[in-house]
Short mmCIF file of N, CA and C in Angstrom, two decimals:
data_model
loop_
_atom_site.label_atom_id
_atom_site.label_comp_id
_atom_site.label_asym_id
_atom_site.label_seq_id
_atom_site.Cartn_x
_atom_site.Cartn_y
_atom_site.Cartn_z
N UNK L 503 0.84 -1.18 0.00
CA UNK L 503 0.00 0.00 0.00
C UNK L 503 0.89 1.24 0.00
N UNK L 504 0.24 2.07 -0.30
CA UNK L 504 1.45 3.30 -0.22
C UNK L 504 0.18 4.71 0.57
N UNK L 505 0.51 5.47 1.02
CA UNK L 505 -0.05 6.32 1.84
C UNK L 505 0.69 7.77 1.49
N UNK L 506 -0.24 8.61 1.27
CA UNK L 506 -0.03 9.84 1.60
C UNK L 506 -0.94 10.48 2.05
N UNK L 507 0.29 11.91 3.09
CA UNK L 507 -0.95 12.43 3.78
C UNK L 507 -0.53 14.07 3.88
N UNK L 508 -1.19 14.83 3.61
CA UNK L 508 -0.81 16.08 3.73
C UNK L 508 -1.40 16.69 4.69
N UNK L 509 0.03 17.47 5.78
CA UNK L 509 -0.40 18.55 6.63
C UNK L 509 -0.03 19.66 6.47
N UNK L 510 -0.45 20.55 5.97
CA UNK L 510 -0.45 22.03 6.07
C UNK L 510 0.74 21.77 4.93
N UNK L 511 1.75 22.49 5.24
CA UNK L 511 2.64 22.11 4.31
C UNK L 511 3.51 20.79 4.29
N UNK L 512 3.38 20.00 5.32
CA UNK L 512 4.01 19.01 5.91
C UNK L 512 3.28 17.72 4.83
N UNK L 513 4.41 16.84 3.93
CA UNK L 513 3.86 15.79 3.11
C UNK L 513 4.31 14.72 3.51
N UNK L 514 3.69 13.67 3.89
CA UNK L 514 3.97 11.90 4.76
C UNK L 514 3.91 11.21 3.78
N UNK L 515 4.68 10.41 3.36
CA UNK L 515 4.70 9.22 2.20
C UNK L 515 5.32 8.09 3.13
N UNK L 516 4.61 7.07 3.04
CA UNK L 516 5.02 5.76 3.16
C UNK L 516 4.93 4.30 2.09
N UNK L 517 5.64 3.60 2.49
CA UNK L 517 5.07 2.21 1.41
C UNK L 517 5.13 0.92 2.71
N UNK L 518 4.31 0.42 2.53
CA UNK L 518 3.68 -0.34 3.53
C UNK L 518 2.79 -1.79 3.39
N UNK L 519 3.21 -3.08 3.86
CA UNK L 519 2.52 -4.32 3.25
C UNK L 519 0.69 -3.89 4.06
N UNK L 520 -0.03 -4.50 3.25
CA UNK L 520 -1.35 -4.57 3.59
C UNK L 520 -1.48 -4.63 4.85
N UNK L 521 -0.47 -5.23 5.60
CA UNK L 521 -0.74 -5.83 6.76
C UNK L 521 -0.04 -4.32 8.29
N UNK L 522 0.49 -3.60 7.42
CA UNK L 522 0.59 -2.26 8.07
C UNK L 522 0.16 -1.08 7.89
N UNK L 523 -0.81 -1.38 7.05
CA UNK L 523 -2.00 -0.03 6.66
C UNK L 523 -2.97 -0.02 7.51
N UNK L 524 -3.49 -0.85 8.44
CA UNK L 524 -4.41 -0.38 9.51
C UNK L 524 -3.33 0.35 10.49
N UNK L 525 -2.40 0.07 11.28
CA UNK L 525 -1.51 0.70 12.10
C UNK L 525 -1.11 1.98 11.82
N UNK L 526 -0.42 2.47 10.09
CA UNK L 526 -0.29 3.15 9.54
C UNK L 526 -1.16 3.91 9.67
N UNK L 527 -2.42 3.99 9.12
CA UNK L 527 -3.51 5.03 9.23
C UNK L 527 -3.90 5.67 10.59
N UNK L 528 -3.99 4.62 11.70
CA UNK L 528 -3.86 4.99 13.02
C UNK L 528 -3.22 6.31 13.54
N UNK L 529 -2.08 5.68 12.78
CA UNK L 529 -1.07 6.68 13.57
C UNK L 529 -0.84 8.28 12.99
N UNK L 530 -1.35 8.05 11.84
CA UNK L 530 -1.42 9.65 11.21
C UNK L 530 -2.19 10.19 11.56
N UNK L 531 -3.88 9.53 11.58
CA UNK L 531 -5.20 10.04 12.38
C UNK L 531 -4.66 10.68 13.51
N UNK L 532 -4.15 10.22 14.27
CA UNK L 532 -3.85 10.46 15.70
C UNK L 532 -3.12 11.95 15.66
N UNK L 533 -2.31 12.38 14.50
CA UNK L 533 -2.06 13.83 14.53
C UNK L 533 -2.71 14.69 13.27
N UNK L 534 -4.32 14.20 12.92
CA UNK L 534 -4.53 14.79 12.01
C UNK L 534 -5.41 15.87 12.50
N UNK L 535 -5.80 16.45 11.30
CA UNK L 535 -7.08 17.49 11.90
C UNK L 535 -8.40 17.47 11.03
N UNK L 536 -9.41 18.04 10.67
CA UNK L 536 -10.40 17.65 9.94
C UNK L 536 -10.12 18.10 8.82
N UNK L 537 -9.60 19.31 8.82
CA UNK L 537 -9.37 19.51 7.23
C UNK L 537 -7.88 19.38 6.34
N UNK L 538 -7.39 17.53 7.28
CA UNK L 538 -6.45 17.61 6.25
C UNK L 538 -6.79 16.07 5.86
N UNK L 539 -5.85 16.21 4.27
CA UNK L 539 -6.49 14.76 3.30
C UNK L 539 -5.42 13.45 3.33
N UNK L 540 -5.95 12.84 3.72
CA UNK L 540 -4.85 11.07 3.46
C UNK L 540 -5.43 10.44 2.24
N UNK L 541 -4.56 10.02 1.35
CA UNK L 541 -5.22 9.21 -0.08
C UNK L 541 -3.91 7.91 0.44
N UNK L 542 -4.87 6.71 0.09
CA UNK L 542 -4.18 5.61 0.29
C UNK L 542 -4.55 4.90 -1.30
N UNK L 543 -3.22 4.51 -1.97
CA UNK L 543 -3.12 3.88 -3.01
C UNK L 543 -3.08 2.64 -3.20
N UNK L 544 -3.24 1.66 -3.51
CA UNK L 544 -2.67 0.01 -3.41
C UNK L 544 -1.63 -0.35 -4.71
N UNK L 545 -0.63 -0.45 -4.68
CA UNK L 545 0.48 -0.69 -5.75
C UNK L 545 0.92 -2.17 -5.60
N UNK L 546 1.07 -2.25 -7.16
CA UNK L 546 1.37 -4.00 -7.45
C UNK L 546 2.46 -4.53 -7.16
N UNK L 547 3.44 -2.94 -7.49
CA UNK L 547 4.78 -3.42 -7.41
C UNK L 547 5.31 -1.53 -7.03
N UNK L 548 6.40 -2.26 -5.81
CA UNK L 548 7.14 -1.65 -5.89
C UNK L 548 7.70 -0.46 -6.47
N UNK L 549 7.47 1.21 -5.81
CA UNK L 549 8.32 2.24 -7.12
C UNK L 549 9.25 2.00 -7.55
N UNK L 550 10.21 1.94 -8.47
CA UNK L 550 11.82 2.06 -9.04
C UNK L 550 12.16 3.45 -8.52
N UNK L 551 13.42 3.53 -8.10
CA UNK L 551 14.19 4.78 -8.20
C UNK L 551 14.15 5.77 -9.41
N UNK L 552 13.51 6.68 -9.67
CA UNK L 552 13.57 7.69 -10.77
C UNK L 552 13.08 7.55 -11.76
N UNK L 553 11.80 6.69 -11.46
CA UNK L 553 10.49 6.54 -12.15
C UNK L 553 9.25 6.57 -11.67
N UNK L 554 8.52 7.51 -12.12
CA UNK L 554 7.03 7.78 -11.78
C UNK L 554 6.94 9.02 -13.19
N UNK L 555 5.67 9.66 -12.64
CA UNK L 555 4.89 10.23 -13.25
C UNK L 555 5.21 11.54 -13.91
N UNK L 556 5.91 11.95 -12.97
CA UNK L 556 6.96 13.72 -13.72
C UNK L 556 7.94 13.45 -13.82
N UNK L 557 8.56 15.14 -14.23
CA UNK L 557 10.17 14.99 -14.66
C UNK L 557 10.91 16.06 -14.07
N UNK L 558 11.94 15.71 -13.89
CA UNK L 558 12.35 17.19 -13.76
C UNK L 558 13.85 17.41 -14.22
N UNK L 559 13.77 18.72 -14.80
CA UNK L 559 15.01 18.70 -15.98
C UNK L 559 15.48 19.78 -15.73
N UNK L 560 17.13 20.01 -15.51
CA UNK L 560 17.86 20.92 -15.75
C UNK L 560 17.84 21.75 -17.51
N UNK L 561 17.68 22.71 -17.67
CA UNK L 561 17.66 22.98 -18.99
C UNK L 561 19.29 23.18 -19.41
N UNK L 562 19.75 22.85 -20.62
CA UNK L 562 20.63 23.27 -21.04
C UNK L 562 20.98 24.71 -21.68
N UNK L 563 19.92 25.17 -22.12
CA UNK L 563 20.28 26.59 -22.51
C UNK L 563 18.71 27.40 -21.67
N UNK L 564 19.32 28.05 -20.46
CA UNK L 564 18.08 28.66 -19.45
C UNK L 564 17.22 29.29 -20.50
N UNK L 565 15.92 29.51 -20.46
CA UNK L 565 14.83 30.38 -20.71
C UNK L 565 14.16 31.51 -20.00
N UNK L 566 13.46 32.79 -20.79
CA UNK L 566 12.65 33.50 -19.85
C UNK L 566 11.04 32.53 -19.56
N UNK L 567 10.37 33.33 -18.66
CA UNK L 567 9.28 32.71 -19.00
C UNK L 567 8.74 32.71 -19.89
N UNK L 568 8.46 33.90 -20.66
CA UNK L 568 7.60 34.25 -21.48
C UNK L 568 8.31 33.42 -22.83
N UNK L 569 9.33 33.11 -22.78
CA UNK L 569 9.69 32.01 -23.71
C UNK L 569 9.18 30.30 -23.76
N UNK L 570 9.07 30.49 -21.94
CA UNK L 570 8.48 28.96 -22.10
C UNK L 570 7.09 28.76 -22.51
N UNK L 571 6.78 30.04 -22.25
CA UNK L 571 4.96 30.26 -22.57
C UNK L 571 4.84 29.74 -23.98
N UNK L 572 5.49 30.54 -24.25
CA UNK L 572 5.36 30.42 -26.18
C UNK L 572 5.76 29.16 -27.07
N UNK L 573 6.65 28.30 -26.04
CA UNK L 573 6.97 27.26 -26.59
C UNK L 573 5.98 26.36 -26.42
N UNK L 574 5.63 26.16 -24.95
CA UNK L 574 4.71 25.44 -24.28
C UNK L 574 3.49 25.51 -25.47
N UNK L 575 2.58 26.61 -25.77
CA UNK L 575 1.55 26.85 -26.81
C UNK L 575 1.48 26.03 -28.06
N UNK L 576 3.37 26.60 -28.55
CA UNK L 576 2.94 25.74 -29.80
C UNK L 576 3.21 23.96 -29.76
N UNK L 577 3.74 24.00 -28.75
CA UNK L 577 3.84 22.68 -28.84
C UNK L 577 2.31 21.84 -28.55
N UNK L 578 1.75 22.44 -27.18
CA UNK L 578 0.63 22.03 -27.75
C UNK L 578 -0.70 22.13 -28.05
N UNK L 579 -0.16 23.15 -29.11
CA UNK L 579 -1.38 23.86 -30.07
C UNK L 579 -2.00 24.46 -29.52
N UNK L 580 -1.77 25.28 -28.57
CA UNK L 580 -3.05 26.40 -28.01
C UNK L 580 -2.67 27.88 -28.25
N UNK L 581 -4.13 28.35 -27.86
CA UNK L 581 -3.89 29.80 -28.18
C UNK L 581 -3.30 30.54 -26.59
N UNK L 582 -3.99 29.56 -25.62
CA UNK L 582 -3.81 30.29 -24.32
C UNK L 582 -3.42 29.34 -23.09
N UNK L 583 -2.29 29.80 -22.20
CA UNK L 583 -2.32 28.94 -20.79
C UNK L 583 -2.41 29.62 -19.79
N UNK L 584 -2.77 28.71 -18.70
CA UNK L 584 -2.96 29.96 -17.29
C UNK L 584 -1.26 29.80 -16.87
N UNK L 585 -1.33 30.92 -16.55
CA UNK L 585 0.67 31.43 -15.83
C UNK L 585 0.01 31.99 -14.21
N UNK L 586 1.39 31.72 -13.19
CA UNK L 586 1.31 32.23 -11.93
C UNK L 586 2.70 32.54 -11.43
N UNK L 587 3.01 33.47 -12.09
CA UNK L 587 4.17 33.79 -11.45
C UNK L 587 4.64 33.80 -10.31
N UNK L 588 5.85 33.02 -10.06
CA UNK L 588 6.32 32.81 -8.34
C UNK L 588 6.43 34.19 -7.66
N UNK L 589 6.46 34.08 -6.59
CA UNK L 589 7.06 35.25 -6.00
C UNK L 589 8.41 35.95 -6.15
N UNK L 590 8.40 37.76 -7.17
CA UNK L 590 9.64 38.05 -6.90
C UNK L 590 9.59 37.85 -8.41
N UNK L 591 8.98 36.84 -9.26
CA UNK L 591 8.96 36.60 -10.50
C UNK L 591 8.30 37.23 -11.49
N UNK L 592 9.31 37.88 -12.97
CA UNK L 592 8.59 38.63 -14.12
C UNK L 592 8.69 37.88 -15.24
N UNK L 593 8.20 38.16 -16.10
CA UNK L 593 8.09 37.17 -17.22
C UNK L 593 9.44 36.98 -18.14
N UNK L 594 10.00 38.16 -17.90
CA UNK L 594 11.40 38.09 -18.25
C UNK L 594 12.60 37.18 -17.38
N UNK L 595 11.76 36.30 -16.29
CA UNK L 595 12.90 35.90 -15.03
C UNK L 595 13.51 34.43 -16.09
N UNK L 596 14.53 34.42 -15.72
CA UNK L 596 15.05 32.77 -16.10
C UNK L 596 15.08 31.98 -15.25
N UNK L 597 14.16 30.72 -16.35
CA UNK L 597 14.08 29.21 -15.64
C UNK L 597 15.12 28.56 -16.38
N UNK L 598 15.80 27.59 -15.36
CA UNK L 598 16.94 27.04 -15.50
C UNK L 598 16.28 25.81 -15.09
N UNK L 599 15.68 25.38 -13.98
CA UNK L 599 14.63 23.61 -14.09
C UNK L 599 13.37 23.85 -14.20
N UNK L 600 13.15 23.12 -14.65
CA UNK L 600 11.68 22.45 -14.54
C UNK L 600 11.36 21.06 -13.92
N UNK L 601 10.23 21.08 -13.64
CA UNK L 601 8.93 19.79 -13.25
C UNK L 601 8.12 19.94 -14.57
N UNK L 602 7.75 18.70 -14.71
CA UNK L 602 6.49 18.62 -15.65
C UNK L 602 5.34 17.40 -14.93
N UNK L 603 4.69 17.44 -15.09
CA UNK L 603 3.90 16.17 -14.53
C UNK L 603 2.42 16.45 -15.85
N UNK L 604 1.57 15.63 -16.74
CA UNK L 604 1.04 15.56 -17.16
C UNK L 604 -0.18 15.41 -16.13
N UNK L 605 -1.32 16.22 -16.97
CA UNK L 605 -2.56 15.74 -15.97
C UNK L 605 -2.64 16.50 -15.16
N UNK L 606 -2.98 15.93 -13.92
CA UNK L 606 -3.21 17.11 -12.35
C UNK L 606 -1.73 16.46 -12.04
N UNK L 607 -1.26 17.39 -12.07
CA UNK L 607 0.60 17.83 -11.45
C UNK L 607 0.87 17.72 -9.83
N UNK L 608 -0.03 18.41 -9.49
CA UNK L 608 -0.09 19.11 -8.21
C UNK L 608 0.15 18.95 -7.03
N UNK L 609 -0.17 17.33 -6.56
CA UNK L 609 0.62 16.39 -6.03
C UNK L 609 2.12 15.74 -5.96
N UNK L 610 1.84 15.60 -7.36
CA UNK L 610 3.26 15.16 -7.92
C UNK L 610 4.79 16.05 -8.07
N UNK L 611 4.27 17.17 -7.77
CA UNK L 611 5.29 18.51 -8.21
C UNK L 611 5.53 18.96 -6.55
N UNK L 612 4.68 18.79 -6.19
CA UNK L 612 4.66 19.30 -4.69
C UNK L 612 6.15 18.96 -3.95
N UNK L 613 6.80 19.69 -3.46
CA UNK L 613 7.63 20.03 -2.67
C UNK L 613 9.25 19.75 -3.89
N UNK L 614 8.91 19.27 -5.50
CA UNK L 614 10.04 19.30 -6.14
C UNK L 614 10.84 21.07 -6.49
N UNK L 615 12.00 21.21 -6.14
CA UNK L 615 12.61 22.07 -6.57
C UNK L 615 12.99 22.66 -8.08
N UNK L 616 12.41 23.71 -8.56
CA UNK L 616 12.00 23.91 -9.96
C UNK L 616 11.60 25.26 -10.21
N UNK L 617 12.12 26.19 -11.26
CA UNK L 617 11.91 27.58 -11.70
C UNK L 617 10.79 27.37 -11.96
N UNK L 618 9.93 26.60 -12.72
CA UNK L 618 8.78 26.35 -13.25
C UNK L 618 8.43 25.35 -13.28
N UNK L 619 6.75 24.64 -13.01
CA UNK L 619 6.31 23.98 -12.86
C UNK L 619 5.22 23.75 -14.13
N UNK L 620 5.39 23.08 -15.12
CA UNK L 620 4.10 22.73 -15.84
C UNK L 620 3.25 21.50 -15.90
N UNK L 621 2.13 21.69 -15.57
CA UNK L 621 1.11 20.48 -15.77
C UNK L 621 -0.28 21.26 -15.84
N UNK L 622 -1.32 20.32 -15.74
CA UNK L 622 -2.80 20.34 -16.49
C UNK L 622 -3.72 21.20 -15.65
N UNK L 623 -3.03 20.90 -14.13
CA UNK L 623 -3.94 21.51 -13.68
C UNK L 623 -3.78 20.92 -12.22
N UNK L 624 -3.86 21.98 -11.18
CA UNK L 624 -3.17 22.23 -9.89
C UNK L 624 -4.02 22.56 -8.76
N UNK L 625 -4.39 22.35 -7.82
CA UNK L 625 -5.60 23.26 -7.05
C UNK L 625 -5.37 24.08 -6.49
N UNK L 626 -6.44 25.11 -6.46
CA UNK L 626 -5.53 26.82 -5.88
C UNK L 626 -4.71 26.67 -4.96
N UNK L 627 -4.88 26.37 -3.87
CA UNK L 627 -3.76 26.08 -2.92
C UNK L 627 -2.28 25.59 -3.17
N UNK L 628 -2.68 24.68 -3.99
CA UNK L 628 -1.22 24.19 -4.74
C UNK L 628 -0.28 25.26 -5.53
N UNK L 629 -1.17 25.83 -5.98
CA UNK L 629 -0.51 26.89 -6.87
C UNK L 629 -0.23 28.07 -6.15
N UNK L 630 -1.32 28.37 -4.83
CA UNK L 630 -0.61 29.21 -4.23
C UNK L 630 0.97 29.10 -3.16
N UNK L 631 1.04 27.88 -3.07
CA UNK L 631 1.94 27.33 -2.23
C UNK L 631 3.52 27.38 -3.32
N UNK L 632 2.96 27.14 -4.57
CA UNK L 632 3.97 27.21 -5.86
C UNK L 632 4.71 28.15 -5.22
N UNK L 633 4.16 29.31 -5.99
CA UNK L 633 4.19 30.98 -5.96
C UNK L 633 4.95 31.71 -4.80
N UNK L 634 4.31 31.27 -3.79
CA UNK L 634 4.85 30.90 -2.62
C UNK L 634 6.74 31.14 -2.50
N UNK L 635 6.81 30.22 -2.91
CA UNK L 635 8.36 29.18 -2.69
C UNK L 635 9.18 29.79 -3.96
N UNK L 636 8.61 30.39 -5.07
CA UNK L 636 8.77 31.31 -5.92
C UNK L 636 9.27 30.32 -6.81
N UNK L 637 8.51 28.85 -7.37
CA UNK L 637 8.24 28.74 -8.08
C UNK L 637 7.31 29.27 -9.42
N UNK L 638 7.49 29.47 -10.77
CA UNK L 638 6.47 29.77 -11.79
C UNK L 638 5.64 28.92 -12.22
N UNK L 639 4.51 28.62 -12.37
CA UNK L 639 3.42 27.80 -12.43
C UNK L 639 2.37 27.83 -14.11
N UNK L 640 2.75 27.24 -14.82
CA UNK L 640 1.63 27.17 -16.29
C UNK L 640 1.48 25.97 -16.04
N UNK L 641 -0.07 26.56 -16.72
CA UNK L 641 -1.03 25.19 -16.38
C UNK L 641 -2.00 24.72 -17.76
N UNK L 642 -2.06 23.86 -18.38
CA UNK L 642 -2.41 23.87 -20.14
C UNK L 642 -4.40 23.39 -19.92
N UNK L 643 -4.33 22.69 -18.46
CA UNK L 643 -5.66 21.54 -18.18
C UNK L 643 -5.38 21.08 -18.72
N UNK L 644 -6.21 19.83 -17.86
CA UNK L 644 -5.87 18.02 -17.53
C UNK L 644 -5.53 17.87 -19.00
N UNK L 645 -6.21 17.65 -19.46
CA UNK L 645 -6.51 16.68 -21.20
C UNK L 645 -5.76 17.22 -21.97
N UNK L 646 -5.62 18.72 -21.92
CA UNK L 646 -4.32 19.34 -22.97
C UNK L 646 -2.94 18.76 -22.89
N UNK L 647 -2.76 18.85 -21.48
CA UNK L 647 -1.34 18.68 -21.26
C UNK L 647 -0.90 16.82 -21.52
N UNK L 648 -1.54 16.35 -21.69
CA UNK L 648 -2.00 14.58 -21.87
C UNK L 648 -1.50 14.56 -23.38
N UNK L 649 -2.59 15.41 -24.32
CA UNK L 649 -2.64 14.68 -25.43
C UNK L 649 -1.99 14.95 -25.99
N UNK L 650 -1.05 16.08 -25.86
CA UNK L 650 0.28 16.29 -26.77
C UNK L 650 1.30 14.88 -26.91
N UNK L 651 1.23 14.11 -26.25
CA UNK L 651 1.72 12.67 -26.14
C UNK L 651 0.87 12.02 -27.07
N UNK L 652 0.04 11.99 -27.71
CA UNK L 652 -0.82 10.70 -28.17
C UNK L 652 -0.29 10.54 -29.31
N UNK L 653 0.38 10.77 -30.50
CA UNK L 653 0.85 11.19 -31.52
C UNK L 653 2.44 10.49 -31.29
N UNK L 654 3.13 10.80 -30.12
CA UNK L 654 4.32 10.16 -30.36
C UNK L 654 3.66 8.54 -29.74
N UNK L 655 2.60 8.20 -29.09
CA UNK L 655 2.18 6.83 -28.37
C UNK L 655 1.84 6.09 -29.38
N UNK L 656 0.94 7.07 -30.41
CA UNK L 656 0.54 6.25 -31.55
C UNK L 656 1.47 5.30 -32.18
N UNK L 657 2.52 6.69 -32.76
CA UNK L 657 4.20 5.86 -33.34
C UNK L 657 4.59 4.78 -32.63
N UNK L 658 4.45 5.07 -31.42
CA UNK L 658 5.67 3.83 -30.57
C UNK L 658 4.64 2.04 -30.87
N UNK L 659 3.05 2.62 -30.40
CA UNK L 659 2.35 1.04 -31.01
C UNK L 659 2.51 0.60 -31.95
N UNK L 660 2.29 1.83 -32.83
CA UNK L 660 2.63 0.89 -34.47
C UNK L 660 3.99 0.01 -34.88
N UNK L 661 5.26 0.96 -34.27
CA UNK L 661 6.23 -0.26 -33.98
C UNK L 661 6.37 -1.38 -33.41
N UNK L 662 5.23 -1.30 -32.32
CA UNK L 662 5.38 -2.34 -31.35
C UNK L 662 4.47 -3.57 -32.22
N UNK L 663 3.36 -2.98 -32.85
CA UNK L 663 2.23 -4.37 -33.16
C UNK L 663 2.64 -4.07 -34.65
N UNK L 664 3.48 -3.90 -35.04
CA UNK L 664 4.25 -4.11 -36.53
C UNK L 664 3.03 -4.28 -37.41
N UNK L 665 2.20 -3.41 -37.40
CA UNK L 665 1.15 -2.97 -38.75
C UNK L 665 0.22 -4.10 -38.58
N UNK L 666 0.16 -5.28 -37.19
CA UNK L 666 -0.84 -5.90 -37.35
C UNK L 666 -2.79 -5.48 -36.48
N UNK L 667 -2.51 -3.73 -36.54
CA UNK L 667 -3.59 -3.39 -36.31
C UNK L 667 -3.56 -2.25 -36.31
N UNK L 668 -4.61 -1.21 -36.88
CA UNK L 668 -4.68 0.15 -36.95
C UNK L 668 -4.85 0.88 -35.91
N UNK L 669 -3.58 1.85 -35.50
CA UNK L 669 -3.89 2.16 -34.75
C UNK L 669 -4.05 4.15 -35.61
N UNK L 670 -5.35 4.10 -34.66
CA UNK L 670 -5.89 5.84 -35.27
C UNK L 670 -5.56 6.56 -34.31
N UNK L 671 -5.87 8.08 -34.36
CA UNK L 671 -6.08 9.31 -33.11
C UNK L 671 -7.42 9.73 -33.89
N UNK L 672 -8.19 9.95 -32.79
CA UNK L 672 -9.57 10.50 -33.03
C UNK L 672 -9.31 11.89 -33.42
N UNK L 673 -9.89 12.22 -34.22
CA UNK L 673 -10.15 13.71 -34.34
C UNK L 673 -10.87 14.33 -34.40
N UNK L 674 -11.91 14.05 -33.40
CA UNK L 674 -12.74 14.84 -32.34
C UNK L 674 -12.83 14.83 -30.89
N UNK L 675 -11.63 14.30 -30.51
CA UNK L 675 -11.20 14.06 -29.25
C UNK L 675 -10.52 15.84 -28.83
N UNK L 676 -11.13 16.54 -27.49
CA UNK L 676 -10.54 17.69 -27.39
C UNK L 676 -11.13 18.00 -25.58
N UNK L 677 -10.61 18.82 -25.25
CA UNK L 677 -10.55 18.96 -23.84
C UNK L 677 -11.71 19.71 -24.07
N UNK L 678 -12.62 19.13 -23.11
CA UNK L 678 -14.51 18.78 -22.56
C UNK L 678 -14.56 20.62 -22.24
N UNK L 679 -13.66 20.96 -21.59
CA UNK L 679 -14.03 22.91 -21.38
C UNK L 679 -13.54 23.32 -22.41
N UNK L 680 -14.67 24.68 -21.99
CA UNK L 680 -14.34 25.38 -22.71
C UNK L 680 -14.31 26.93 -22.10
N UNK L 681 -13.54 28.01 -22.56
CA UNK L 681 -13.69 29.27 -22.18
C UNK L 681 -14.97 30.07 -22.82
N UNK L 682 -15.61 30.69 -21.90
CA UNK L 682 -16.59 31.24 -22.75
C UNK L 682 -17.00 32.38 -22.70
N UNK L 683 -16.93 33.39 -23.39
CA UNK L 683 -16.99 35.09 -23.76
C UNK L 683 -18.21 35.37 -24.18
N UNK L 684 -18.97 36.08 -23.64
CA UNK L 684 -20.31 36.36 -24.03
C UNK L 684 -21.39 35.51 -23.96
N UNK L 685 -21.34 34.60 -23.17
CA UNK L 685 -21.93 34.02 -23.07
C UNK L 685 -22.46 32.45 -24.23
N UNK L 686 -21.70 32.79 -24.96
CA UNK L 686 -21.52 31.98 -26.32
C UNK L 686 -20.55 31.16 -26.36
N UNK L 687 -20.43 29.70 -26.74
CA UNK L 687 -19.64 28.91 -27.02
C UNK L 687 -19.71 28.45 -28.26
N UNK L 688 -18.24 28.34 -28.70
CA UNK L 688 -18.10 28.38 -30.09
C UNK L 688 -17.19 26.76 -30.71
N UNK L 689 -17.58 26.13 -30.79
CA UNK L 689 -16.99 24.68 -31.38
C UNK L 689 -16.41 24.46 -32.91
#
């Protein structure tokens, strides 16, 4: 089982056989309060060392923000992302690392050291806690930041099942929100 539990800013990770997740939970209850969250996972196997869900990368040639903005866009295809500048931070500041985490980040990015943080989507708190620590924060939502991958996933199956099945990308597949100006939504 694996356990996490967040206090205030304080984050508890454990990994734990079935048979120490009742004790486990006990004992965090015992210093929790009502409004803080424990998510308990069940894993098949074991994490590896320097594998999971984000990344985090030294850049080789630093960026401003407003450069990563623009890259971030076209890469994947939008007109617009939400930005939160860290504290202390202008759009002209240079990021030298990053986090990325696809999807909801927000967890996953939490307490990593990083000029900028990009993923799908963060909960205010998270992002204020970013900002905070004077991390920079773009955020594309969940499904945007996902499907810029589907295109290189496609490639990698078709190598893998060597043309013995079609594999497509929908193309009417698109992130479920939408922004909406005047009250009008436009598809």
């Amino acid at each position: 089982m694996y356990l996490k539990s967040q206090f205030l800013r304080l984050r508890a990770e454990t990994n734990c056989p079935d048979s120490g997740l009742t004790p486990s939970v006990q004992t965090l209850l015992q210093h929790a309060t009502p409004s803080q969250s424990l998510s308990i996972l069940q894993v098949k196997k074991r994490p590896l060392p320097g594998y999971g869900q984000g990344r985090q990368s030294v850049l080789d040639e630093p960026v401003t923000v407003a450069a990563a903005i623009q890259r971030m866009k076209s890469h994947l295809g939008l007109n617009q992302l939400r930005l939160a500048l860290g504290a202390q931070q202008t759009l002209e500041s240079i990021v030298s690392t990053v986090a990325v985490c696809a999807g909801s980040g927000g967890s996953v990015l939490n307490g990593v050291k990083a000029d900028l943080y990009i993923t799908g989507e963060m909960s205010h708190h998270e992002v204020l806690d970013s900002v905070a620590a004077g991390a920079n924060v773009i955020l594309s939502d969940h499904s945007n930041s996902e499907r810029g991958f589907l295109a290189v996933f496609k490639k990698r199956l078709e190598g893998h099942l060597s043309n013995s099945v079609t594999v497509a990308l929908s193309r009417a597949d698109r992130d479920p929100l939408e922004v909406v100006r005047d009250s009008v939504m436009h598809r």
